[in-house]
mmCIF file of C-alpha atoms and ligand atoms in Angstrom:
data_model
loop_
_atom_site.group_PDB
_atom_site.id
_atom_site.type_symbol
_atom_site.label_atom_id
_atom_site.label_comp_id
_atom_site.label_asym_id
_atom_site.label_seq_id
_atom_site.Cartn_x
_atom_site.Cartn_y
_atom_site.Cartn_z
ATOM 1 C CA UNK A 464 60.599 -108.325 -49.843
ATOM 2 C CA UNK A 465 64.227 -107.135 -49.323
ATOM 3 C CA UNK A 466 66.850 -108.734 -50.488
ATOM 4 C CA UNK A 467 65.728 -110.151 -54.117
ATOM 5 C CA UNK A 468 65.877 -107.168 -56.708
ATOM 6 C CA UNK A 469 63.576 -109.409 -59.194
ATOM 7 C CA UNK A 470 60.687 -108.561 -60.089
ATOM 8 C CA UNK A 471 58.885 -110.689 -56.657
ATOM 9 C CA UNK A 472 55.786 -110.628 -58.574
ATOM 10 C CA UNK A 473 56.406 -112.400 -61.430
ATOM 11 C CA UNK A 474 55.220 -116.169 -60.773
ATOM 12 C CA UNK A 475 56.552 -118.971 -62.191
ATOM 13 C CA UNK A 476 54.661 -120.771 -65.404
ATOM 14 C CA UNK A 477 53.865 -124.073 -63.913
ATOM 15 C CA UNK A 478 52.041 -121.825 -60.922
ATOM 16 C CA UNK A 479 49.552 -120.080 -62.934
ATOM 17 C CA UNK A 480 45.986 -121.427 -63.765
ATOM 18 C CA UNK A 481 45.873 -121.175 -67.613
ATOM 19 C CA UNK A 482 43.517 -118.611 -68.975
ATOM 20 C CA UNK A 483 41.071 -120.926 -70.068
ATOM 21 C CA UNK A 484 40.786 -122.635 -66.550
ATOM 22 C CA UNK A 485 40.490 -119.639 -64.449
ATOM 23 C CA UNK A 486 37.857 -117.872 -67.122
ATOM 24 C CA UNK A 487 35.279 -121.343 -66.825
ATOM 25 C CA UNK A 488 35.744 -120.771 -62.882
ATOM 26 C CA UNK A 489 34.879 -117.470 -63.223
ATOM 27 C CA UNK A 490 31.874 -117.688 -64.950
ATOM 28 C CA UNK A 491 31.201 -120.632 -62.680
ATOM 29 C CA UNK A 492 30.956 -118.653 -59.808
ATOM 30 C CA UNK A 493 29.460 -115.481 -61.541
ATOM 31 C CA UNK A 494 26.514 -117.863 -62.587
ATOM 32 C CA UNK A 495 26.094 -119.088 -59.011
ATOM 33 C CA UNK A 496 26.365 -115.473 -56.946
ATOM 34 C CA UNK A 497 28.776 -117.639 -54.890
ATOM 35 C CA UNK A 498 32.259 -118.080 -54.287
ATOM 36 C CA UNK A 499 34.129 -119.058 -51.320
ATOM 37 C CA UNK A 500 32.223 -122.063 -50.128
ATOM 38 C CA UNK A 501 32.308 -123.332 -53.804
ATOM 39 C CA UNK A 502 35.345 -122.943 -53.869
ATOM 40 C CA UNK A 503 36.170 -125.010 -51.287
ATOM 41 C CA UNK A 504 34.675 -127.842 -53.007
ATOM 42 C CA UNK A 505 35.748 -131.457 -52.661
ATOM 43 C CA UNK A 506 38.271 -131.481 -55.613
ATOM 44 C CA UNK A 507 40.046 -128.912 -54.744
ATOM 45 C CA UNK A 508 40.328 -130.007 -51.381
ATOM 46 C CA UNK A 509 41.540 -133.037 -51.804
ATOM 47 C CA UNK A 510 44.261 -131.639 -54.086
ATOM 48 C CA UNK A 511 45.648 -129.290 -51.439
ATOM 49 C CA UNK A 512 44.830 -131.348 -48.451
ATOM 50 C CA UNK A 513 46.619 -129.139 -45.824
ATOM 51 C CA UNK A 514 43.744 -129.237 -43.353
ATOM 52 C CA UNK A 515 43.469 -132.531 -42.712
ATOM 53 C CA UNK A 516 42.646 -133.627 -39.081
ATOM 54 C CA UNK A 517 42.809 -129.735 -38.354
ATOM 55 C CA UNK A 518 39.950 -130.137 -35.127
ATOM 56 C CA UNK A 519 38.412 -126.700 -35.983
ATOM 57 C CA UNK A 520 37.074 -128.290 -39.361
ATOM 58 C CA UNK A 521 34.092 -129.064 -38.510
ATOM 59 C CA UNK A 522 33.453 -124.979 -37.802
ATOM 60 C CA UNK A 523 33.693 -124.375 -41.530
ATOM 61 C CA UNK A 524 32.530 -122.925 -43.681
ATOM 62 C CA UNK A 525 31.013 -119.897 -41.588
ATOM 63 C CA UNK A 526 28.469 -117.709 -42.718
ATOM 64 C CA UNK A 527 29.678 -114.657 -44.979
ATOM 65 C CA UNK A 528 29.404 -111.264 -43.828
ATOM 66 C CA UNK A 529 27.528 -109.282 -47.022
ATOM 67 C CA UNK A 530 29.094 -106.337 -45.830
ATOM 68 C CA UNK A 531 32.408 -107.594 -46.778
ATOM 69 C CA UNK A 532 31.979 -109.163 -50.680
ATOM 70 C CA UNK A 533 34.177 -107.566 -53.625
ATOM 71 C CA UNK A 534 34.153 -106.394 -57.575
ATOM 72 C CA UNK A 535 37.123 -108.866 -57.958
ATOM 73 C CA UNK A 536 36.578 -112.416 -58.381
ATOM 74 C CA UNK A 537 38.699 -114.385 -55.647
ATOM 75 C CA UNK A 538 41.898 -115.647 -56.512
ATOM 76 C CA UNK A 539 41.805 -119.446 -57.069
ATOM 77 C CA UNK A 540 43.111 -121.590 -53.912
ATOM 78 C CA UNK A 541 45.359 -123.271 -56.009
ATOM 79 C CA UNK A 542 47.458 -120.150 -56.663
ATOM 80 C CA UNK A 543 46.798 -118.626 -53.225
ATOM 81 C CA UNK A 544 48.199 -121.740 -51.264
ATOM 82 C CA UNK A 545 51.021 -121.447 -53.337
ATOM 83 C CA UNK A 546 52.611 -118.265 -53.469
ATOM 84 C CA UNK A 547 53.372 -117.085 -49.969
ATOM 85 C CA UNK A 548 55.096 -114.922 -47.789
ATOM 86 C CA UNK A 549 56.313 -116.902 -44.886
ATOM 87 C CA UNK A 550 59.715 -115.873 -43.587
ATOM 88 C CA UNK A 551 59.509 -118.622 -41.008
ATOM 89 C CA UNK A 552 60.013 -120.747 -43.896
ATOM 90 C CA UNK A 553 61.963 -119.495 -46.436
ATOM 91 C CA UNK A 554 62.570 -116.103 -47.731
ATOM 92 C CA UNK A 555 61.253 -116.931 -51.314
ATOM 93 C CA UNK A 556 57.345 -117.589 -52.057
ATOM 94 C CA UNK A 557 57.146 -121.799 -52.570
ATOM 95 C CA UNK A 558 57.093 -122.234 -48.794
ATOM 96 C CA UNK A 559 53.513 -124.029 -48.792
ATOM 97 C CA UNK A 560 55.621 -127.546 -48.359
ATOM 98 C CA UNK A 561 58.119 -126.590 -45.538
ATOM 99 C CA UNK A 562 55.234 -124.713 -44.282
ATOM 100 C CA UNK A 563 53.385 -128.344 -43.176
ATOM 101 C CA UNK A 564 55.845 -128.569 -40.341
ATOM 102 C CA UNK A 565 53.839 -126.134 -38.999
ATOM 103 C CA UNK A 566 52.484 -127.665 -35.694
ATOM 104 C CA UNK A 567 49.444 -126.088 -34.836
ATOM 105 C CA UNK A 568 47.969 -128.010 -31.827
ATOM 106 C CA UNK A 569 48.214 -127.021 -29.018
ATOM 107 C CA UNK A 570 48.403 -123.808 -29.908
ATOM 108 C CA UNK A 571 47.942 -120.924 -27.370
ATOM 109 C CA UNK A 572 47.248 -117.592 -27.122
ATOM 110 C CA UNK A 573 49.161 -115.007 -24.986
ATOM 111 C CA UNK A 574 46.740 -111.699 -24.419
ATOM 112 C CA UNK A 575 49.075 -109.616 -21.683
ATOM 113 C CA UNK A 576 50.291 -106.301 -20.684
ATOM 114 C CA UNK A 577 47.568 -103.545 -20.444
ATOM 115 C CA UNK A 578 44.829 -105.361 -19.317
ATOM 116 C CA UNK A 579 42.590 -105.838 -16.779
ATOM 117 C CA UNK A 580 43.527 -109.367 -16.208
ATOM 118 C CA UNK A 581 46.576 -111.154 -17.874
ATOM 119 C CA UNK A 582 45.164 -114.515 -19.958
ATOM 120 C CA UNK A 583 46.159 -117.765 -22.182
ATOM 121 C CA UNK A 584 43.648 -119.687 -23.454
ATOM 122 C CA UNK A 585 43.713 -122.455 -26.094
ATOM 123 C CA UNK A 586 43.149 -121.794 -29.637
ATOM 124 C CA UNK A 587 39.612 -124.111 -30.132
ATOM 125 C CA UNK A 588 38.259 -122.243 -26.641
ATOM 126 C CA UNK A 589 38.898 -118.864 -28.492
ATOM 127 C CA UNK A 590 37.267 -120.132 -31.733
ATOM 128 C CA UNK A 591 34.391 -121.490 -29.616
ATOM 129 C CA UNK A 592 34.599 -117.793 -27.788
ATOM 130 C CA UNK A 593 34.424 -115.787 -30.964
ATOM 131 C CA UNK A 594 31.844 -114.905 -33.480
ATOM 132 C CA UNK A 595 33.211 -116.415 -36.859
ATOM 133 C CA UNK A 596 31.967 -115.230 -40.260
ATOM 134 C CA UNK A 597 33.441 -115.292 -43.791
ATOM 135 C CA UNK A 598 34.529 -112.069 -45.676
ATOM 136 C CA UNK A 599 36.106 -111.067 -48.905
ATOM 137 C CA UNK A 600 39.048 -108.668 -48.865
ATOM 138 C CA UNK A 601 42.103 -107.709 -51.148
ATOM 139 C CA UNK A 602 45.269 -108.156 -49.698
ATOM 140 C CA UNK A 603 47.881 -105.673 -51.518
ATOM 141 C CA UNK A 604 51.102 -106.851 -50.458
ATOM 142 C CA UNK A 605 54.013 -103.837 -50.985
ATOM 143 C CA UNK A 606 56.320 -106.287 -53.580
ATOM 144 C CA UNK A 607 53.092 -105.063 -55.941
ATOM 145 C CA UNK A 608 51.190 -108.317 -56.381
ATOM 146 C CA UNK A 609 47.461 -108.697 -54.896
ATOM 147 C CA UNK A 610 44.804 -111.228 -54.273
ATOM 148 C CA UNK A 611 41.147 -111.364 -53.439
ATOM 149 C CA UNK A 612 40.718 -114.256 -50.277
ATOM 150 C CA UNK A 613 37.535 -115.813 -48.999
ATOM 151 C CA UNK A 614 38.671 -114.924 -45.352
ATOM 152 C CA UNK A 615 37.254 -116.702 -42.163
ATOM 153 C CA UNK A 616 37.691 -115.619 -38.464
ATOM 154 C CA UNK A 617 36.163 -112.934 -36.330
ATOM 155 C CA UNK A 618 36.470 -108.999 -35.706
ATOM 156 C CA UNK A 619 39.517 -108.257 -34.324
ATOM 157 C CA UNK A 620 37.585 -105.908 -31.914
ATOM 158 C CA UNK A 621 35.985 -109.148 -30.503
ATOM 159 C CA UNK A 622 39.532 -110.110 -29.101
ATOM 160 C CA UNK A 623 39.774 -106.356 -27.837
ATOM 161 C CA UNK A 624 36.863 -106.795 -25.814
ATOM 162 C CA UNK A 625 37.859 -110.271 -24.416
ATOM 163 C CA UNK A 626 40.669 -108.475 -23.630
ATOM 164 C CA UNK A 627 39.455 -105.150 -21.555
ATOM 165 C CA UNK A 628 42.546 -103.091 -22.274
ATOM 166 C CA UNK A 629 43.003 -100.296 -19.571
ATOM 167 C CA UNK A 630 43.478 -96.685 -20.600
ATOM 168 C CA UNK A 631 47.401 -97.114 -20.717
ATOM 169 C CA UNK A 632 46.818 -99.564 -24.114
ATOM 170 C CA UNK A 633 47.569 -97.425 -26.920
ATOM 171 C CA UNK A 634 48.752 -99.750 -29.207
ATOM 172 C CA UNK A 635 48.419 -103.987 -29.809
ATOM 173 C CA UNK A 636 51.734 -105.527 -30.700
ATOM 174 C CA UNK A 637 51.352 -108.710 -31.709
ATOM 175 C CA UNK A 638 53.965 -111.879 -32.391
ATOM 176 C CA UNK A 639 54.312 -115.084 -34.342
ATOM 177 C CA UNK A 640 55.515 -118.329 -32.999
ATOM 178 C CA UNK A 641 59.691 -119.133 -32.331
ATOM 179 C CA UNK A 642 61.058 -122.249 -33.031
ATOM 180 C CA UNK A 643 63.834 -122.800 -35.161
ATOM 181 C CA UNK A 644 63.822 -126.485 -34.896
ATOM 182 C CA UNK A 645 60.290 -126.558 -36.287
ATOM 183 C CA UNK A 646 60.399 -123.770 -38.774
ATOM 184 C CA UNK A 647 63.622 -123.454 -40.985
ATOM 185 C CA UNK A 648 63.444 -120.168 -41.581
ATOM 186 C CA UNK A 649 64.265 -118.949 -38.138
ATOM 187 C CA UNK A 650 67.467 -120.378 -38.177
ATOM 188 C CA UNK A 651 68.288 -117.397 -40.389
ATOM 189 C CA UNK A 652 70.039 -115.606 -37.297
ATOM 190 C CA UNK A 653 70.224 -112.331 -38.876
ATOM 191 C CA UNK A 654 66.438 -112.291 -39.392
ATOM 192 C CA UNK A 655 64.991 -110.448 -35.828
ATOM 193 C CA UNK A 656 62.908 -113.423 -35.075
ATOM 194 C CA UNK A 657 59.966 -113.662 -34.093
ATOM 195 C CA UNK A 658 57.894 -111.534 -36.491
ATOM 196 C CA UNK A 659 56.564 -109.187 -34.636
ATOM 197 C CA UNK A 660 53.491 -106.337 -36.102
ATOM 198 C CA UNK A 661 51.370 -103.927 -34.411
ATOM 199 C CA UNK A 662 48.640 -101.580 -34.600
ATOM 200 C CA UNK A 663 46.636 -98.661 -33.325
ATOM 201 C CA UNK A 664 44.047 -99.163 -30.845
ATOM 202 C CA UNK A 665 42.130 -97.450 -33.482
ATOM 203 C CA UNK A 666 42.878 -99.295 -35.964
ATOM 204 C CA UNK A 667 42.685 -103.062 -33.634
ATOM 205 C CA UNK A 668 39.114 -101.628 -33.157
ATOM 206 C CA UNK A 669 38.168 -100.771 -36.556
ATOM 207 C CA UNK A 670 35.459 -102.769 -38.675
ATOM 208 C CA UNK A 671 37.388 -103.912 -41.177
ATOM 209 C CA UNK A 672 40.449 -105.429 -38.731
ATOM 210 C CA UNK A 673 40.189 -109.389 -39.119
ATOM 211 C CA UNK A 674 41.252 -111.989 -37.516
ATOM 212 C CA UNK A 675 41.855 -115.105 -39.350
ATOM 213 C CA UNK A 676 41.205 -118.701 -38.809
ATOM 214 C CA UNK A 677 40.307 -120.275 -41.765
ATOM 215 C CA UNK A 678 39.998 -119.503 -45.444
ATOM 216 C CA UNK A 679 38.308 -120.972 -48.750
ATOM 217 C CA UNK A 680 35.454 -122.275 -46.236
ATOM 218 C CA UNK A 681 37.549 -124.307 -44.301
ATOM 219 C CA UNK A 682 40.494 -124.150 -41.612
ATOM 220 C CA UNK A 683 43.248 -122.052 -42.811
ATOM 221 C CA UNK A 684 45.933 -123.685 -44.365
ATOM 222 C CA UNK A 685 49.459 -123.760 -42.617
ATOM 223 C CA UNK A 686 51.046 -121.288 -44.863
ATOM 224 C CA UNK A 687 48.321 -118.627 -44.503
ATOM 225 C CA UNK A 688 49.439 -118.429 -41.225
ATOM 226 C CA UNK A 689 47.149 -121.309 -39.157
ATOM 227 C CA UNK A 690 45.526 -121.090 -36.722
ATOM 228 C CA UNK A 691 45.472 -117.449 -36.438
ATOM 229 C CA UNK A 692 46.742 -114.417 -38.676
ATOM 230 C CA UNK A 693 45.401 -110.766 -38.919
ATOM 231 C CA UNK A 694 44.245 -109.121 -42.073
ATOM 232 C CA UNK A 695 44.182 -105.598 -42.618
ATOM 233 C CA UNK A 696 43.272 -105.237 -45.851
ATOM 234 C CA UNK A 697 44.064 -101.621 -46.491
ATOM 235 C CA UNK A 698 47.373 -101.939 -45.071
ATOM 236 C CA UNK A 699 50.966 -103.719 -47.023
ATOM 237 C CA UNK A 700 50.352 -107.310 -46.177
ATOM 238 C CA UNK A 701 53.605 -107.122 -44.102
ATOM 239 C CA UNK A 702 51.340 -106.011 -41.571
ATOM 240 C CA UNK A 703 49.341 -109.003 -41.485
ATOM 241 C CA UNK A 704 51.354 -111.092 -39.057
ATOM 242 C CA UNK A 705 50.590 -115.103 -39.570
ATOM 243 C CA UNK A 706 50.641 -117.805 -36.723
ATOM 244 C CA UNK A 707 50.343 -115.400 -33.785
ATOM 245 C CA UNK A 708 50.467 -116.387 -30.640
ATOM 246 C CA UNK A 709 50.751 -112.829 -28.632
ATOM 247 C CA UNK A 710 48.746 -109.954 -27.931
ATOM 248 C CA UNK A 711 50.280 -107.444 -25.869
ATOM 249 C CA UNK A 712 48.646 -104.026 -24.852
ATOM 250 C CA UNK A 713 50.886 -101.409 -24.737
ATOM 251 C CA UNK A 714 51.520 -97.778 -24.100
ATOM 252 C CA UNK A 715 54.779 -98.300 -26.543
ATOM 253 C CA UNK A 716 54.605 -98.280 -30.108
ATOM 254 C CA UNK A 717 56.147 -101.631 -31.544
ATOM 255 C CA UNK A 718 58.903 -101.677 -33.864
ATOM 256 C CA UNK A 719 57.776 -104.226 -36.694
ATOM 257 C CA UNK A 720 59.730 -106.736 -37.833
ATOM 258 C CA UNK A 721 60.507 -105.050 -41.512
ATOM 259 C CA UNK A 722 61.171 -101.964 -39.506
ATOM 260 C CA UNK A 723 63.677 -103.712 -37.703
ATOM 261 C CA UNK A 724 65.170 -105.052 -40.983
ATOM 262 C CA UNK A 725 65.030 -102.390 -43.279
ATOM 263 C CA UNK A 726 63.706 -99.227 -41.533
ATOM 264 C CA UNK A 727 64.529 -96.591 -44.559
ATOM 265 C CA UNK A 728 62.057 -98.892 -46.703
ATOM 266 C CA UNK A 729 59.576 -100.202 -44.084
ATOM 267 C CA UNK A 730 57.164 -98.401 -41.943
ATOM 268 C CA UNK A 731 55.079 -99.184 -39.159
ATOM 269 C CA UNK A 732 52.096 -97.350 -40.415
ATOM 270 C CA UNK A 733 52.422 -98.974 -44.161
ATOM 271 C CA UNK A 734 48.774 -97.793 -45.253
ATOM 272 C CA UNK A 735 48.082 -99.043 -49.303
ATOM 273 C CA UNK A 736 49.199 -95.692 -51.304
ATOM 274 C CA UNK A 737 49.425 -95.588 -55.479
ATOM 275 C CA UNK A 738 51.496 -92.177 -54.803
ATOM 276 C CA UNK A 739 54.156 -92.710 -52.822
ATOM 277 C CA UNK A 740 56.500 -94.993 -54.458
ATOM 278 C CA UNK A 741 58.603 -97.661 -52.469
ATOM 279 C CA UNK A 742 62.376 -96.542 -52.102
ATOM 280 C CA UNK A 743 63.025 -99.321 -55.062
ATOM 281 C CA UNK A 744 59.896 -99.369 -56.978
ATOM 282 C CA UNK A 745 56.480 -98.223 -57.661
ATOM 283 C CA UNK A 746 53.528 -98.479 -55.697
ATOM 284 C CA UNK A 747 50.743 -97.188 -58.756
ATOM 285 C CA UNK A 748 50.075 -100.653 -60.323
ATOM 286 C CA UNK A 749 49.605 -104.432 -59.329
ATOM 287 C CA UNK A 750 49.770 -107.421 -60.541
ATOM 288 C CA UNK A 751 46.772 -109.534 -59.667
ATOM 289 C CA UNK A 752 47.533 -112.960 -59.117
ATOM 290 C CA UNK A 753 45.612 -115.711 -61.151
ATOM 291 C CA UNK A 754 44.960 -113.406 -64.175
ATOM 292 C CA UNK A 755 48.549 -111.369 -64.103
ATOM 293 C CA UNK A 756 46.413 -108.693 -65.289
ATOM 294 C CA UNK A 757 48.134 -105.209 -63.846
ATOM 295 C CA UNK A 758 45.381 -102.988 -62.726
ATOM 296 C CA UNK A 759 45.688 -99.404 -60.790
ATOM 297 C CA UNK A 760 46.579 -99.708 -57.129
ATOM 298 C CA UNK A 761 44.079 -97.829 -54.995
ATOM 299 C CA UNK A 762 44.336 -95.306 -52.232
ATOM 300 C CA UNK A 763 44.119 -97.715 -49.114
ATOM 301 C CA UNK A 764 43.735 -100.724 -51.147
ATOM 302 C CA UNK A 765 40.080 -99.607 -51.807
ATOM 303 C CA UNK A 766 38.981 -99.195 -47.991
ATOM 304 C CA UNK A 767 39.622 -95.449 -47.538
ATOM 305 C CA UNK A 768 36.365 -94.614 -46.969
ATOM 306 C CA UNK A 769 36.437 -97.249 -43.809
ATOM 307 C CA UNK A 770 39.671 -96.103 -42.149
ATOM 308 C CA UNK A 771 40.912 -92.627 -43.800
ATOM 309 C CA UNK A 772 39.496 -90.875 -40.856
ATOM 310 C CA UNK A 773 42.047 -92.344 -38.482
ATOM 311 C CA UNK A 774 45.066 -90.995 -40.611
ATOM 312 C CA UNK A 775 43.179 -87.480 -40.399
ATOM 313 C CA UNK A 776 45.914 -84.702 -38.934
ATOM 314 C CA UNK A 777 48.500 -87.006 -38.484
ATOM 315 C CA UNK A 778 51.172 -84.306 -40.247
ATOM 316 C CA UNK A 779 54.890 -85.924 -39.519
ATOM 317 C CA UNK A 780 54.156 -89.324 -39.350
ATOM 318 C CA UNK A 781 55.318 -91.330 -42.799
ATOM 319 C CA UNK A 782 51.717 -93.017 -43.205
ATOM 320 C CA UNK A 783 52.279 -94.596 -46.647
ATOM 321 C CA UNK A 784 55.677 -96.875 -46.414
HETATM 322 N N1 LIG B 1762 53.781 -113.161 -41.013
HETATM 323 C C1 LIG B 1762 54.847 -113.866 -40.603
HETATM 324 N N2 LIG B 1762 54.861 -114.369 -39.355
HETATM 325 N N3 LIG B 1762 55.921 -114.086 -41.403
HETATM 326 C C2 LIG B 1762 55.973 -113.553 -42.668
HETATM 327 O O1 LIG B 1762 56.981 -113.759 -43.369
HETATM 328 N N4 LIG B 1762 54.845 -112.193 -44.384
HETATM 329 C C3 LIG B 1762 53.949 -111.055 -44.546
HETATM 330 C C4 LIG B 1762 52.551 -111.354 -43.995
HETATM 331 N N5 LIG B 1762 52.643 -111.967 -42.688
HETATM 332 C C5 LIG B 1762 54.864 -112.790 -43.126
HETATM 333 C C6 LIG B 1762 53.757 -112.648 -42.267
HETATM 334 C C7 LIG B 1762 53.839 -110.626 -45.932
HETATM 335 S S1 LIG B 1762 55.159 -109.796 -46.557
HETATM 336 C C8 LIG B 1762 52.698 -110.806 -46.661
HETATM 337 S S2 LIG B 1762 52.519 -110.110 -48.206
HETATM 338 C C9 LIG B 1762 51.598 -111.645 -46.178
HETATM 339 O O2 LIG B 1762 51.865 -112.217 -44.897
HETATM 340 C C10 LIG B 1762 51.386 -112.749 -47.174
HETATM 341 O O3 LIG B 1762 50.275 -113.535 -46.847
HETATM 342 P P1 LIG B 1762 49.893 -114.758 -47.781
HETATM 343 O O4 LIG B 1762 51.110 -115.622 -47.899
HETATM 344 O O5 LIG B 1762 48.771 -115.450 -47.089
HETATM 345 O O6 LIG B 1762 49.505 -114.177 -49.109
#
């Protein structure tokens, strides 16, 4: 994100489906009106293998939401799983291998601060809690690149109301695991570990915030940020915070952990915007992953007409970095 002036979109050769490949699989999935659970089929699986003996599996794959499908066709697994953002385990995008250190059982959750009543509770008791579906969104991420991802997991609004917030709660910071011993990354000291994101009570509440739990129509793999990561798809994927393991209601507004890095160039509102140009390059085009076609880059990623109204007023406040 920060430090390498390449061009971070660019992916290497050997990581790109060929033309040919990725054209039969679209047409594959265009003739069968599906395409996550296909997707997930047993090839494929077997190739990436990262959720094996994951004890959610047997939730998958979850119903999809037809409120949530896309124009796009979804970017192959085999491309997803392999070009990540995962500072935890390297500051470059190959991470999907260091990434299986990952341990994600037991795995708890941390909901605190503004609530009626303080609580940690197990990751397979929250599945169990929460209403899962399956829903397509675009992730934009703000080095210019995009993908389309067969999401699984629940409203993040769900967790809101598990959590009866008081009045105080104005904002949801949220925080990834810390442990340098498991993930290599975070023995990068000058990194301000953990990775920490948060958002508007608004925007927690909104239809279109996601939490995730599994993807492709099975448990999400480790580098995706198992067993739970947020996606707000008309937000910078910065914002979506991977392998979080606290929710804390707040009156505060959190610094984010980009903020915290590199505050001139990262934002904490970080909303998708063609117009307004990172400090180093420009926001109007992306490069979509799996095709490397480079295609306009829409207001809010596509979702303004879910979420504009919450930015409505707001004069002063840098909305777009
Ligand atoms: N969450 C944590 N904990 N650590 C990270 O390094 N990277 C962010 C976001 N969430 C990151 C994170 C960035 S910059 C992006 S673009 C997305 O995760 C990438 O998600 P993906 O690897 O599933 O595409």
């Amino acid at each position: 994100m920060l430090i390498r002036r390449k061009k971070s979109w660019e992916i290497r050769e050997v990581l790109a489906t060929p033309e040919a490949v990725f054209l039969d699989r679209r047409r594959f999935l265009a003739g069968t009106g599906a395409a996550a659970g296909l997707i997930a089929s047993a090839p494929l699986r077997s190739a990436l293998g990262a959720q094996d003996g994951d004890p959610s599996a047997g939730l998958y794959p979850v119903k999809r939401n037809p409120a949530y499908t896309l124009e796009r066709p979804v970017t192959p697994e085999q491309i997803n799983s392999t070009y990540n953002n995962f500072y935890e385990f390297g500051s470059y995008k190959q991470i999907s291998k260091a990434a299986q250190s990952l341990v994600i059982r037991p795995w708890e959750v941390r909901i605190d601060g503004e609530v009626e009543k303080e609580l940690t509770l197990g990751i397979d008791e929250l599945l169990a809690r929460m209403p899962l579906e399956e829903r397509l969104y675009r992730l934009r991420c703000v080095e210019a690149w995009s993908m389309t991802i067969p999401w699984s997991g629940f409203a993040f609004k769900a967790l809101v109301d598990l959590a009866r917030p008081l009045s105080a709660a104005r904002y949801v910071r949220m925080e990834t695991f810390y442990n340098p011993k498991m993930a290599r990354g975070q023995r990068q000291s000058w990194y301000p570990w953990p990775y920490v994101e948060g958002v508007t009570m608004a925007e927690a509440t909104n239809d279109l915030a996601f939490l995730v739990t599994g993807a492709y129509g099975k448990p999400a793999a480790k580098q995706y940020g198992a067993p739970l990561r947020l996606a707000l798809p008309w937000k910078y994927g910065f914002k979506s915070i991977k392998s979080i393991v606290r929710f804390t209601f707040t009156s505060k507004r959190p610094v984010n952990f980009w903020q915290q890095v590199a505050g001139r160039e990262y934002g904490f509102w970080a909303n998708v915007n063609p117009e307004v140009p990172h400090p180093r390059w420009s926001q109007a085009t992306e490069r979509v992953l799996g095709t490397n076609e480079r295609i306009p880059t829409r207001l809010f990623n596509g979702y303004g007409e879910q979420v504009a109204d919450m930015y409505a007023g707001m004069k002063g406040e840098k909305l777009y970095m």
